[in-house]
JSON list of C-alpha atoms in Angstrom, two decimals:
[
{"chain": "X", "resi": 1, "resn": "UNK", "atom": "CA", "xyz": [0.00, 0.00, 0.00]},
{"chain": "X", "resi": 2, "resn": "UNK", "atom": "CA", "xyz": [1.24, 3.20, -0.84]},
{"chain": "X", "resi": 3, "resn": "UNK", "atom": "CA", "xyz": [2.17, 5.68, 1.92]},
{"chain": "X", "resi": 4, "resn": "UNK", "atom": "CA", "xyz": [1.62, 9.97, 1.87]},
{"chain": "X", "resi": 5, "resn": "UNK", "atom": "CA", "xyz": [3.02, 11.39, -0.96]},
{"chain": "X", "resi": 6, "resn": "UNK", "atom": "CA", "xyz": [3.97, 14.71, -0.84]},
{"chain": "X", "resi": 7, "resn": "UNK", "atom": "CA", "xyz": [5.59, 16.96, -3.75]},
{"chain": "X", "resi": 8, "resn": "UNK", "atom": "CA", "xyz": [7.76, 18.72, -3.80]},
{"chain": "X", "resi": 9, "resn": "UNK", "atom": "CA", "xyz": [10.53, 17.90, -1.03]},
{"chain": "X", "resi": 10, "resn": "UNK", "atom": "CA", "xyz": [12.64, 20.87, -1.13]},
{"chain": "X", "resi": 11, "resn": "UNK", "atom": "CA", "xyz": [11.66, 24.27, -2.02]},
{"chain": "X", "resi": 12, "resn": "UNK", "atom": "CA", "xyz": [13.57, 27.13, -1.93]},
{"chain": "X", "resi": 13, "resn": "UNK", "atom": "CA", "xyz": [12.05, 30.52, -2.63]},
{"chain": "X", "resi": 14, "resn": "UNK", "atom": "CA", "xyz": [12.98, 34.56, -1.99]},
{"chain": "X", "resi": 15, "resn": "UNK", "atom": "CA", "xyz": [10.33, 35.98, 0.80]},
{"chain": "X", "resi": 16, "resn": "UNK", "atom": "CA", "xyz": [7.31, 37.54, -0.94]},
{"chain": "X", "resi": 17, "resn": "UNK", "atom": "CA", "xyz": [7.05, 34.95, -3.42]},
{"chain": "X", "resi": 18, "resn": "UNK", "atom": "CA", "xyz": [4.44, 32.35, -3.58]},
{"chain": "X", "resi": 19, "resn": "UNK", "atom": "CA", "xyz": [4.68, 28.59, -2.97]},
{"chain": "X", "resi": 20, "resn": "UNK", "atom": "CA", "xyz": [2.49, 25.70, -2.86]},
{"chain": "X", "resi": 21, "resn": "UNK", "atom": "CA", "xyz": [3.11, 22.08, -1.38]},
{"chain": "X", "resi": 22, "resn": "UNK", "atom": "CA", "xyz": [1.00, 18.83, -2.68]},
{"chain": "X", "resi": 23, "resn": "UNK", "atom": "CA", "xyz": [0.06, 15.76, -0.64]},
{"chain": "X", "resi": 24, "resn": "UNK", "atom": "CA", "xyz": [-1.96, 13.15, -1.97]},
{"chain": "X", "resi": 25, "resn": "UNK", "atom": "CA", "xyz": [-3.34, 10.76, 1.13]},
{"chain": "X", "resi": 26, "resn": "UNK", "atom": "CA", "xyz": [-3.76, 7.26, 1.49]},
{"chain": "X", "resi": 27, "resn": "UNK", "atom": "CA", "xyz": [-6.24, 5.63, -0.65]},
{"chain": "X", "resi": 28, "resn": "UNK", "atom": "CA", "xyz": [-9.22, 5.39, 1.53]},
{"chain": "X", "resi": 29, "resn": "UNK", "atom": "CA", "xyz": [-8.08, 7.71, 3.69]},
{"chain": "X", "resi": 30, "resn": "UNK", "atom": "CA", "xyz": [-10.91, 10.61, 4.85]},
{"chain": "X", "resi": 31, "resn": "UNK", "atom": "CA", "xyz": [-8.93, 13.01, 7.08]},
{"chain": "X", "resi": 32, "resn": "UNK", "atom": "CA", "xyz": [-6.54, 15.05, 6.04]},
{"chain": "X", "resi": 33, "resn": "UNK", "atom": "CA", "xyz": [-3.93, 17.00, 7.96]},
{"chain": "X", "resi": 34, "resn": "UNK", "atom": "CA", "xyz": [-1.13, 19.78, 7.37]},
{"chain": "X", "resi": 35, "resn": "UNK", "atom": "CA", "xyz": [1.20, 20.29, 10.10]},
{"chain": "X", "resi": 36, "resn": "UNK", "atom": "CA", "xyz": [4.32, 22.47, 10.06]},
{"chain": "X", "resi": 37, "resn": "UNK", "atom": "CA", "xyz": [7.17, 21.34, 11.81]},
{"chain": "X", "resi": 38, "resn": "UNK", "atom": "CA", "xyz": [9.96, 24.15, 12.55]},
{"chain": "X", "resi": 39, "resn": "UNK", "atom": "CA", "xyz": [13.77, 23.17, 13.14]},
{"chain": "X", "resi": 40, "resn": "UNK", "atom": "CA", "xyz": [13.93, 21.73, 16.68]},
{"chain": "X", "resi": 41, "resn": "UNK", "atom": "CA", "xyz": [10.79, 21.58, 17.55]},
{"chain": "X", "resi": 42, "resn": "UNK", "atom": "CA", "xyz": [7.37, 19.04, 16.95]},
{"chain": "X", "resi": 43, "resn": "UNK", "atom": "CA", "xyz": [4.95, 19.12, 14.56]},
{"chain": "X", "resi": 44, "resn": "UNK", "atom": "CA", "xyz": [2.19, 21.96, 14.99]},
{"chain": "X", "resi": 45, "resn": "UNK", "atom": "CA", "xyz": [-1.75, 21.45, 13.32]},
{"chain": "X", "resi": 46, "resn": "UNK", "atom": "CA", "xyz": [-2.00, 23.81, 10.93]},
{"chain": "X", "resi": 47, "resn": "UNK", "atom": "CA", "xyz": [-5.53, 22.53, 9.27]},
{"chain": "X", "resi": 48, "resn": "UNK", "atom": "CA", "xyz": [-7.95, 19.55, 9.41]},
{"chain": "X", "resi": 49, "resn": "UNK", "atom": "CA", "xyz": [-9.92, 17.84, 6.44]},
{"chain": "X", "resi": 50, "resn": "UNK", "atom": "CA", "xyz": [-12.33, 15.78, 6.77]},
{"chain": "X", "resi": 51, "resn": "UNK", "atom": "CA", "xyz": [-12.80, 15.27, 3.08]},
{"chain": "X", "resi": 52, "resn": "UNK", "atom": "CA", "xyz": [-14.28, 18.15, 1.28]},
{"chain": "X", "resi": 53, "resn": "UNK", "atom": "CA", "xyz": [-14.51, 20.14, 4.28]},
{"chain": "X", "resi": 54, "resn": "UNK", "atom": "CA", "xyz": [-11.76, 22.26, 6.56]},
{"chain": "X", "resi": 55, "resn": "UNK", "atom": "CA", "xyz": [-13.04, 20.83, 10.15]},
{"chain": "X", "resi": 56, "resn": "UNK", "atom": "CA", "xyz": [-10.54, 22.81, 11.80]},
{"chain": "X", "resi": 57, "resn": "UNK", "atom": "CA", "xyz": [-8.43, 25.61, 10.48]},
{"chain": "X", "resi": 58, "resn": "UNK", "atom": "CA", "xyz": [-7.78, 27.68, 13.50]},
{"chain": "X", "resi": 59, "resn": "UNK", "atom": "CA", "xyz": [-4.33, 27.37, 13.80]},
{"chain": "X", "resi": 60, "resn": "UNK", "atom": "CA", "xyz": [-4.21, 28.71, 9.98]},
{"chain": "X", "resi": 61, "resn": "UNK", "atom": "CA", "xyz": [-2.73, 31.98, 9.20]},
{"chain": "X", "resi": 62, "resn": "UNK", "atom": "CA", "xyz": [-5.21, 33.21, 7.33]},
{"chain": "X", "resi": 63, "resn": "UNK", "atom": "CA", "xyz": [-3.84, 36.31, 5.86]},
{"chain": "X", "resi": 64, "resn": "UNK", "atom": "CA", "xyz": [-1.65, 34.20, 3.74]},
{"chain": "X", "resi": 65, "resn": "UNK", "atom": "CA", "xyz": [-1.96, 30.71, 3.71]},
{"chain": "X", "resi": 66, "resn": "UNK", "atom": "CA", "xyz": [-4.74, 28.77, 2.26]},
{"chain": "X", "resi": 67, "resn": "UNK", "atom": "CA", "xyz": [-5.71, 25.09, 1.43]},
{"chain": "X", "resi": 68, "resn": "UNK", "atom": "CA", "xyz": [-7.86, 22.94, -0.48]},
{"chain": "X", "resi": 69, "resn": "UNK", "atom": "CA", "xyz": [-8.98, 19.78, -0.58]},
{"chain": "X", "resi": 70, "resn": "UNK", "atom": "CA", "xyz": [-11.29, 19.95, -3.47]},
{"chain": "X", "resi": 71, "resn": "UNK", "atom": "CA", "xyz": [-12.45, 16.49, -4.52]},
{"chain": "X", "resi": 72, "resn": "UNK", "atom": "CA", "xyz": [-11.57, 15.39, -1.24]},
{"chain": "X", "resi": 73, "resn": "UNK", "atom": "CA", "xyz": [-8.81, 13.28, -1.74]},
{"chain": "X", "resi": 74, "resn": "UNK", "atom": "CA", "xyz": [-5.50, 15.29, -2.39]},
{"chain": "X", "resi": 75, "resn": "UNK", "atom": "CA", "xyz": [-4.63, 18.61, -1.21]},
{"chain": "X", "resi": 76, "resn": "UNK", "atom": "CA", "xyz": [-3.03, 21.72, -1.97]},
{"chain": "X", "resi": 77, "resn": "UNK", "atom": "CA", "xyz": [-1.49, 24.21, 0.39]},
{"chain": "X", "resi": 78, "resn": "UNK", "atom": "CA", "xyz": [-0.13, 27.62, -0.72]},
{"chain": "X", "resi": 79, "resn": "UNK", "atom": "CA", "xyz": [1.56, 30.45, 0.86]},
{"chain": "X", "resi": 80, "resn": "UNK", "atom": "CA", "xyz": [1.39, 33.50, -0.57]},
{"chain": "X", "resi": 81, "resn": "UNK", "atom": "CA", "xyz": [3.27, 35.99, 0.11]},
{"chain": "X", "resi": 82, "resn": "UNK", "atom": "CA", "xyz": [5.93, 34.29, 1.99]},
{"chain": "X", "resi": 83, "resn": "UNK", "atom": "CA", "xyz": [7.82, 35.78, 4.88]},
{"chain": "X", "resi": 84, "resn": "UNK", "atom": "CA", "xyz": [11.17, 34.46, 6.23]},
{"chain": "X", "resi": 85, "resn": "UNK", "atom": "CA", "xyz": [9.38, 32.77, 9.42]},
{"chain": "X", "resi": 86, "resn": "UNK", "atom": "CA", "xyz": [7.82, 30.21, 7.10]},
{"chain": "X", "resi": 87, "resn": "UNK", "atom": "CA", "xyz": [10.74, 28.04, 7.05]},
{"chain": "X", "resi": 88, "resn": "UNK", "atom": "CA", "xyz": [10.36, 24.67, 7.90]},
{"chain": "X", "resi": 89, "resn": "UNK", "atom": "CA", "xyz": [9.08, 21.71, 6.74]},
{"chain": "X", "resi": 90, "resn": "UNK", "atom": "CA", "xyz": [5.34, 20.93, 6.49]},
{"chain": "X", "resi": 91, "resn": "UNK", "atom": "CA", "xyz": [4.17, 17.68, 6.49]},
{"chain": "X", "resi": 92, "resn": "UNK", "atom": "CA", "xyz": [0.96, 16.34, 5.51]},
{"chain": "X", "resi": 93, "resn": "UNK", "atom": "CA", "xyz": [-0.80, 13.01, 7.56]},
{"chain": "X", "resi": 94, "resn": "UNK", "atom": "CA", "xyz": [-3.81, 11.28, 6.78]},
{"chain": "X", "resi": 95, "resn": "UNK", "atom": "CA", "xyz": [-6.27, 8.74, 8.53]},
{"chain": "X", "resi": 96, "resn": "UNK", "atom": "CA", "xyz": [-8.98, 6.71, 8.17]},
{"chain": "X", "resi": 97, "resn": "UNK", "atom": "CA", "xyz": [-11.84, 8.51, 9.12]},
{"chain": "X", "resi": 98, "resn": "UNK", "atom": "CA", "xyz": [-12.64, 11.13, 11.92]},
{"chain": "X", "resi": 99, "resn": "UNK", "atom": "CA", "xyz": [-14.48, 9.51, 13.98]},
{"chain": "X", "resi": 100, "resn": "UNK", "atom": "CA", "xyz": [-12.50, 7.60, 16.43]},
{"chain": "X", "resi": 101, "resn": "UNK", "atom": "CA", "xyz": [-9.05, 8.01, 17.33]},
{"chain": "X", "resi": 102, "resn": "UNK", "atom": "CA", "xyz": [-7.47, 6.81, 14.22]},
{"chain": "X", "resi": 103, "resn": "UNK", "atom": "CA", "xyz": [-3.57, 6.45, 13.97]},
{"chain": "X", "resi": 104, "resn": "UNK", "atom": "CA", "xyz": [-2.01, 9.37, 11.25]},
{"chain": "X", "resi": 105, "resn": "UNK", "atom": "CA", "xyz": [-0.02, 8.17, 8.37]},
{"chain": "X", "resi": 106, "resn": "UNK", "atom": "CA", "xyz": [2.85, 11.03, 7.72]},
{"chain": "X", "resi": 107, "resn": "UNK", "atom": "CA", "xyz": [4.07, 11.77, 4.80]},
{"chain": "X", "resi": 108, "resn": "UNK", "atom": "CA", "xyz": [7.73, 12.68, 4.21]},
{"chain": "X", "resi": 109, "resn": "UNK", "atom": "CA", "xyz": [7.35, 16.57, 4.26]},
{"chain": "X", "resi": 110, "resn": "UNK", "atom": "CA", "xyz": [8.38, 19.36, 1.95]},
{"chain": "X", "resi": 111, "resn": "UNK", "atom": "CA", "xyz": [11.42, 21.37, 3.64]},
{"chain": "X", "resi": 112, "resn": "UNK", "atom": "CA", "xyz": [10.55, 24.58, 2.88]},
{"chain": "X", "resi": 113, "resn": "UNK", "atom": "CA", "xyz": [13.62, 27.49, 2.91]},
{"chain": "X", "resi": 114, "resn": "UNK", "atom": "CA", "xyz": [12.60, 31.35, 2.58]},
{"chain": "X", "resi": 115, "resn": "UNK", "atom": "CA", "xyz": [15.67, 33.75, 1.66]},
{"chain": "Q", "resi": 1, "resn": "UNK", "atom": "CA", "xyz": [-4.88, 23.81, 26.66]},
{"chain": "Q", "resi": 2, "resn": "UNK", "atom": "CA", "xyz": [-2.85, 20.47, 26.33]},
{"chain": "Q", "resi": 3, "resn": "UNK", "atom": "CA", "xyz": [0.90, 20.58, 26.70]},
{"chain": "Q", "resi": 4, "resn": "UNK", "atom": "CA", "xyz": [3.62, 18.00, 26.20]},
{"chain": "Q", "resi": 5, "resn": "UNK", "atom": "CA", "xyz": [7.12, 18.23, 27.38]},
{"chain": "Q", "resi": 6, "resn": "UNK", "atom": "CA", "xyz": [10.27, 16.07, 26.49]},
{"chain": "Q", "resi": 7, "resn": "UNK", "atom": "CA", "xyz": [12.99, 17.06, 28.67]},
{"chain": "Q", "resi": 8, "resn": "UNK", "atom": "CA", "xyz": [15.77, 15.35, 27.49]},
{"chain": "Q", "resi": 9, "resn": "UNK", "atom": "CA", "xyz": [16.75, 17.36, 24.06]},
{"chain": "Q", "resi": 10, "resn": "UNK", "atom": "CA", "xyz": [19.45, 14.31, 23.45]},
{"chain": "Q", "resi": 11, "resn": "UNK", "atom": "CA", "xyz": [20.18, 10.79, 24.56]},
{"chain": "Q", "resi": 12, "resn": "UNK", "atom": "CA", "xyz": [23.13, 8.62, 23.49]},
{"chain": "Q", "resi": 13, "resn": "UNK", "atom": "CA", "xyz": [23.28, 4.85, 23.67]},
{"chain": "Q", "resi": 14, "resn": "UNK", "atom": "CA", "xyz": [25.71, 1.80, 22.64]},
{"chain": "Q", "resi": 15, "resn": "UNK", "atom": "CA", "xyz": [24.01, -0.62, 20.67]},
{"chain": "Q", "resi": 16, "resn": "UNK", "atom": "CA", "xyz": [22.36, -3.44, 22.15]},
{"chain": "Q", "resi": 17, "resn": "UNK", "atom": "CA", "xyz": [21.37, -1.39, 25.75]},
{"chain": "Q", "resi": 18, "resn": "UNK", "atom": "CA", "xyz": [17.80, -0.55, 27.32]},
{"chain": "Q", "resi": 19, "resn": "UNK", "atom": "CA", "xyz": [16.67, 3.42, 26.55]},
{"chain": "Q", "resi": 20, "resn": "UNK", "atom": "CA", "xyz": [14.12, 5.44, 28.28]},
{"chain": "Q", "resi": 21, "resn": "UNK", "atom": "CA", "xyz": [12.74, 8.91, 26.48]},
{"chain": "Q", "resi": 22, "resn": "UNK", "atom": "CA", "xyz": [10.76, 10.76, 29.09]},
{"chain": "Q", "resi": 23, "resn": "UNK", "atom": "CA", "xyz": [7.91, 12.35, 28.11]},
{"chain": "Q", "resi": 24, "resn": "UNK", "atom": "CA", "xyz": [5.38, 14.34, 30.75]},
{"chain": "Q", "resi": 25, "resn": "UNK", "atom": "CA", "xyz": [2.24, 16.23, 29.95]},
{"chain": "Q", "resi": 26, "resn": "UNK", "atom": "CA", "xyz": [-0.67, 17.88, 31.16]},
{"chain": "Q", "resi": 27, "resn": "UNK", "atom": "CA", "xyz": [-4.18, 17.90, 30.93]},
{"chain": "Q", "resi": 28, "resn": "UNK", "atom": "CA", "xyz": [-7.51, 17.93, 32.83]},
{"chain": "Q", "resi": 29, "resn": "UNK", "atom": "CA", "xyz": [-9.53, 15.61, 30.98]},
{"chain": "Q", "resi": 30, "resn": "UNK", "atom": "CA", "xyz": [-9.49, 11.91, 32.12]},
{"chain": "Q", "resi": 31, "resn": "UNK", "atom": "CA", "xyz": [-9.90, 10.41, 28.78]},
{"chain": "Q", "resi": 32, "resn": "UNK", "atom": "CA", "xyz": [-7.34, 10.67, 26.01]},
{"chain": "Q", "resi": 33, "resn": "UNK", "atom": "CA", "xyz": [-4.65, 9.03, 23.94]},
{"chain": "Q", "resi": 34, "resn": "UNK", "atom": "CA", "xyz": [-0.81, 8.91, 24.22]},
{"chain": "Q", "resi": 35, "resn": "UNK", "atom": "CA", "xyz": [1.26, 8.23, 21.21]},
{"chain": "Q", "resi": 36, "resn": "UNK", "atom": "CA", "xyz": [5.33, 7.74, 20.82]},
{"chain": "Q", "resi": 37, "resn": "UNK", "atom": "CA", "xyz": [6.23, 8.94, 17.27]},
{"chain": "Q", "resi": 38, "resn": "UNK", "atom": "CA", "xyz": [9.67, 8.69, 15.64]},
{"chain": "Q", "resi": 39, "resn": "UNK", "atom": "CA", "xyz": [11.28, 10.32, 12.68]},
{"chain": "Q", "resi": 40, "resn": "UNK", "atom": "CA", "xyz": [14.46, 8.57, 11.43]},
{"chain": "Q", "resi": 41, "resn": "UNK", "atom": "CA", "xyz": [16.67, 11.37, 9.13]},
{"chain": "Q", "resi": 42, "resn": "UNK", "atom": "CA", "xyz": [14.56, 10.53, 5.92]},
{"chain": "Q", "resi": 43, "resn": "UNK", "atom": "CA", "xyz": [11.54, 13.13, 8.24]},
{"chain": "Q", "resi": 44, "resn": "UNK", "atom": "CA", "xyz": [8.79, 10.14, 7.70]},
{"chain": "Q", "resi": 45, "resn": "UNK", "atom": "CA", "xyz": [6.98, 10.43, 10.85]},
{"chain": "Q", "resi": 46, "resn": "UNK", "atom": "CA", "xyz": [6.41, 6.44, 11.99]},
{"chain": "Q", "resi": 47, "resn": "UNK", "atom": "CA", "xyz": [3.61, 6.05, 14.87]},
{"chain": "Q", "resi": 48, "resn": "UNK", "atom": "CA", "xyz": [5.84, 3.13, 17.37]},
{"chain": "Q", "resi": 49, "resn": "UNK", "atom": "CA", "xyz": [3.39, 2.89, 20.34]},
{"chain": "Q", "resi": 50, "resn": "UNK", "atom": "CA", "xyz": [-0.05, 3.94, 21.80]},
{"chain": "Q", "resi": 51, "resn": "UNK", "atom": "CA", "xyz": [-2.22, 3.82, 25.08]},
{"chain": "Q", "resi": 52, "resn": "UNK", "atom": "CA", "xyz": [-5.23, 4.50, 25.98]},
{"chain": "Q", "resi": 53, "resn": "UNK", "atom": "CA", "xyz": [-5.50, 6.63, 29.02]},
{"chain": "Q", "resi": 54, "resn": "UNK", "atom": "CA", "xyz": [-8.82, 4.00, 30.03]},
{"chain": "Q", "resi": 55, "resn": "UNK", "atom": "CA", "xyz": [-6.37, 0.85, 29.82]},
{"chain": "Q", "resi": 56, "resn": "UNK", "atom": "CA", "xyz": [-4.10, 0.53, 33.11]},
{"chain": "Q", "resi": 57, "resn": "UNK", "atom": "CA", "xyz": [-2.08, -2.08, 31.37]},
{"chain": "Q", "resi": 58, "resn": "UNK", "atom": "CA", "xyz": [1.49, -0.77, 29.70]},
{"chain": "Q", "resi": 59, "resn": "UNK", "atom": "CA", "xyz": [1.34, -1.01, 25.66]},
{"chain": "Q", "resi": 60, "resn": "UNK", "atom": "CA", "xyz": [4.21, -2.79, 24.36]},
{"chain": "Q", "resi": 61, "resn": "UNK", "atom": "CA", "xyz": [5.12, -3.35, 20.68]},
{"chain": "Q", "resi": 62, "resn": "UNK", "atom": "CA", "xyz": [7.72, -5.72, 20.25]},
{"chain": "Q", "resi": 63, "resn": "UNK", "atom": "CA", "xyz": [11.35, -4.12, 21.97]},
{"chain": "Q", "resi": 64, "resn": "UNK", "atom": "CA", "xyz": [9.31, -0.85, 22.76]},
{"chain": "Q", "resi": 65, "resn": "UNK", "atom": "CA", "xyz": [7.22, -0.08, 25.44]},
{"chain": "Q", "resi": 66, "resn": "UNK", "atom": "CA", "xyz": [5.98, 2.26, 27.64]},
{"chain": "Q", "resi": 67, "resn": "UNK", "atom": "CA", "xyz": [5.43, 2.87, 31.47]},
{"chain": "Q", "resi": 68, "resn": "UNK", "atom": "CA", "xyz": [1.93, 5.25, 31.66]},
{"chain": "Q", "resi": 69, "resn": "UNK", "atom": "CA", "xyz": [1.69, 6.74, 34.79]},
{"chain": "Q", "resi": 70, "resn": "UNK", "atom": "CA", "xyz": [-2.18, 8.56, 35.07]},
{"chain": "Q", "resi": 71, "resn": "UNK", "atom": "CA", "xyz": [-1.82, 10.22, 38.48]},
{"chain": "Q", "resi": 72, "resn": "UNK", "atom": "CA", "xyz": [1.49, 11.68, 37.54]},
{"chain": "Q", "resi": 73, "resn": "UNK", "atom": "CA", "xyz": [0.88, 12.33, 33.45]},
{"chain": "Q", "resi": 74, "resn": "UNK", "atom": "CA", "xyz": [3.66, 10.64, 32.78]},
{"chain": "Q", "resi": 75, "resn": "UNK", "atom": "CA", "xyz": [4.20, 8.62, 29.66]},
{"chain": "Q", "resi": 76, "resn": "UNK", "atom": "CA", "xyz": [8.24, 7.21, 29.45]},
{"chain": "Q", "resi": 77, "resn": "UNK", "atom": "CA", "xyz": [8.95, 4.94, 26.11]},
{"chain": "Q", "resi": 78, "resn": "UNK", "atom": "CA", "xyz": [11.60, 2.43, 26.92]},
{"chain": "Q", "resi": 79, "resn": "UNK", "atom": "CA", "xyz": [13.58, 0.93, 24.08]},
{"chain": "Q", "resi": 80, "resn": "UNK", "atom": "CA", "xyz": [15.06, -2.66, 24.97]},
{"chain": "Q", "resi": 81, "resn": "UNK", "atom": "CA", "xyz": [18.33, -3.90, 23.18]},
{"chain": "Q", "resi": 82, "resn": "UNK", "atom": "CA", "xyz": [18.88, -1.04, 20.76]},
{"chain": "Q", "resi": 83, "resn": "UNK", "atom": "CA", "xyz": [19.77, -0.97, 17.12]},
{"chain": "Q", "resi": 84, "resn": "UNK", "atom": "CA", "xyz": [21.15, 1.17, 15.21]},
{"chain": "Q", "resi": 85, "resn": "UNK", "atom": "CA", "xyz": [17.85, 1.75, 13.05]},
{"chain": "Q", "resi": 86, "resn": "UNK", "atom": "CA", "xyz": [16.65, 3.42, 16.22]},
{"chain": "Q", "resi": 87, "resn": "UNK", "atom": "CA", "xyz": [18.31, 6.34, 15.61]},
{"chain": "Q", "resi": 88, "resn": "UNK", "atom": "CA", "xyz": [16.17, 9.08, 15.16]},
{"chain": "Q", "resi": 89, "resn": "UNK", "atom": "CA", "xyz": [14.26, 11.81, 16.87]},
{"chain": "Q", "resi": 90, "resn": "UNK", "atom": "CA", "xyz": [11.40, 10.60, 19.30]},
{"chain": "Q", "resi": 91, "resn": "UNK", "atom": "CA", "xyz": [8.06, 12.82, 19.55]},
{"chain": "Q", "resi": 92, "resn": "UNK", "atom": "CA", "xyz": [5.43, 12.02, 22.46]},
{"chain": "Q", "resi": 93, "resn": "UNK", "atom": "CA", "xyz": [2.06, 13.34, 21.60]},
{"chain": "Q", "resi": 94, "resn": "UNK", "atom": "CA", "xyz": [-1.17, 13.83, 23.27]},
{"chain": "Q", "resi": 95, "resn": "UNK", "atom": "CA", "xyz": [-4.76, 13.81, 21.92]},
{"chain": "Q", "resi": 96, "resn": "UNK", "atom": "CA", "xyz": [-8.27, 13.89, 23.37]},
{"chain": "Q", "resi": 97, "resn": "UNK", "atom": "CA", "xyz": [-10.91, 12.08, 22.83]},
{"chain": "Q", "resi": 98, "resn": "UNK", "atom": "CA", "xyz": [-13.62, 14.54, 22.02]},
{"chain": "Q", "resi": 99, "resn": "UNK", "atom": "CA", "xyz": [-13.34, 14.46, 18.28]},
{"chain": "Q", "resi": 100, "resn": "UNK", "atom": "CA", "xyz": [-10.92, 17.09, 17.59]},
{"chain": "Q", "resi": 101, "resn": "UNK", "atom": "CA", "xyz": [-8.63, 14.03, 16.26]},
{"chain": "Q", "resi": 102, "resn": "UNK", "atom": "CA", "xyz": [-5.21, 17.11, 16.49]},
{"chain": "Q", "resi": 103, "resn": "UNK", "atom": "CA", "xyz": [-2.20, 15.74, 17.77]},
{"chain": "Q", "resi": 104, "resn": "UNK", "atom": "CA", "xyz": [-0.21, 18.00, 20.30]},
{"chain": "Q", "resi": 105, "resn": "UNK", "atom": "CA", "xyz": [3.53, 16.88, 19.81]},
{"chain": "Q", "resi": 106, "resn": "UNK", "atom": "CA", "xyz": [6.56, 17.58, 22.44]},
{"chain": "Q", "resi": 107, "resn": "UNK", "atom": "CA", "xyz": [9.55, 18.97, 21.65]},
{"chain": "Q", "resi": 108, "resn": "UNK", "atom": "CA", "xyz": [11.24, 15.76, 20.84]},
{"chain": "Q", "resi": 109, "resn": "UNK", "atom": "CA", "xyz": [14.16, 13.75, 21.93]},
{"chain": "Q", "resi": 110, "resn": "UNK", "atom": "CA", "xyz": [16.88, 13.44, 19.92]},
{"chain": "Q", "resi": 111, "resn": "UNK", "atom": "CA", "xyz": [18.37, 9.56, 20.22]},
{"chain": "Q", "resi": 112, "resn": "UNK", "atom": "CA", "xyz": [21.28, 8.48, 18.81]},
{"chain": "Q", "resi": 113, "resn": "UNK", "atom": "CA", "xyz": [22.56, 4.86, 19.06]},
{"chain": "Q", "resi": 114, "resn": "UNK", "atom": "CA", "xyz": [25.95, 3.84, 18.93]},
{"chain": "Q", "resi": 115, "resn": "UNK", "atom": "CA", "xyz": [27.97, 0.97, 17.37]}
]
């Protein structure tokens, strides 16, 4: 079975440009999840899908990131403008369904660097 | 709010010895789940353990286990005879049970076996 894919896995832009980071889940898998991870430090929730729908997107910076999960299987995340704060690497997870505690699948992260 | 705390930044082991990562958090609900994550180099997060806060008996998973203390919100992950393929960094995580299905991570523990 195939694991989270996520595209690209390096990314290295100037600050005030825009980027955007793929992740296509686990077949079957309902929930969705984009976490950022900075250097040193765990993984932070940055947005819940549970399939079409953003369940919980108030960690989000809202003033420039967004996401979508349009057909709800794989989803797009894109900041825009970047600043030099976003680096790090964001990783996407996915699960079964939301309605137990269900174990998240990772997948293997973009690193993200901001110049 | 949740927290989790990892106070032990690094460990360092020779192969083939017993590990504990401590791991302490806090909370005020009485139901929820523990989790020990690791992420070898390659950043693909691997779940190695879980417990359920209702179960009093330890969860072990082959050479890893755990010793869950309620009253004290402890949670340490012990790692008997150690391999080199345990290097990695080691991220306790918290989540409730009320549906919110978001993982709160710990700082993480970096562990580094030796040959």
């Amino acid at each position: 079975e195939a694991g989270v894919v996520q595209s690209p896995r390096y990314k290295i832009i100037e600050k005030k440009q825009p980027v955007a980071f793929w992740c296509n889940p686990i077949s079957g898998h309902n929930t969705l999840y984009w976490y950022r991870q900075n250097l040193g430090q765990g993984p932070e929730l940055l947005i819940r899908y549970e399939n079409e729908e953003a369940v919980d997107d108030s960690q989000l910076p809202k003033d420039r990131f967004s996401a979508e999960r349009l057909k709800g299987v794989d989803s797009t995340l894109k900041i825009q403008p970047a600043e030099l704060g976003d680096s790090a690497v964001y990783l996407c997870a996915s699960s079964l369904d939301g309605q137990g505690v269900e174990t998240q699948y990772f997948g293997p992260g973009t690193r993200l660097l901001v110049l | 709010a949740q927290t989790v705390t990892q106070s032990q930044p690094e460990m360092s082991v020779q192969e083939a010895e017993t590990v504990t990562l401590s791991c302490t958090y806090d909370t005020s609900e009485n139901n929820y789940y523990l989790f020990w994550y690791k992420q070898p180099p390659s950043r693909q997060m691997i779940l190695v353990i879980r417990q359920e806060a209702y179960k009093q008996q330890n969860a072990t998973e082959n050479r890893f286990s755990v010793n869950f203390q309620k009253a004290a919100k402890s949670f340490s992950l012990k790692i008997s005879d150690s391999q080199l393929g345990d290097t990695a960094m080691y991220f306790c995580a918290f989540m409730n049970d009320q549906g919110a299905q978001k993982l709160v991570f710990g700082q993480g523990t970096r562990l580094t076996i030796n040959p």
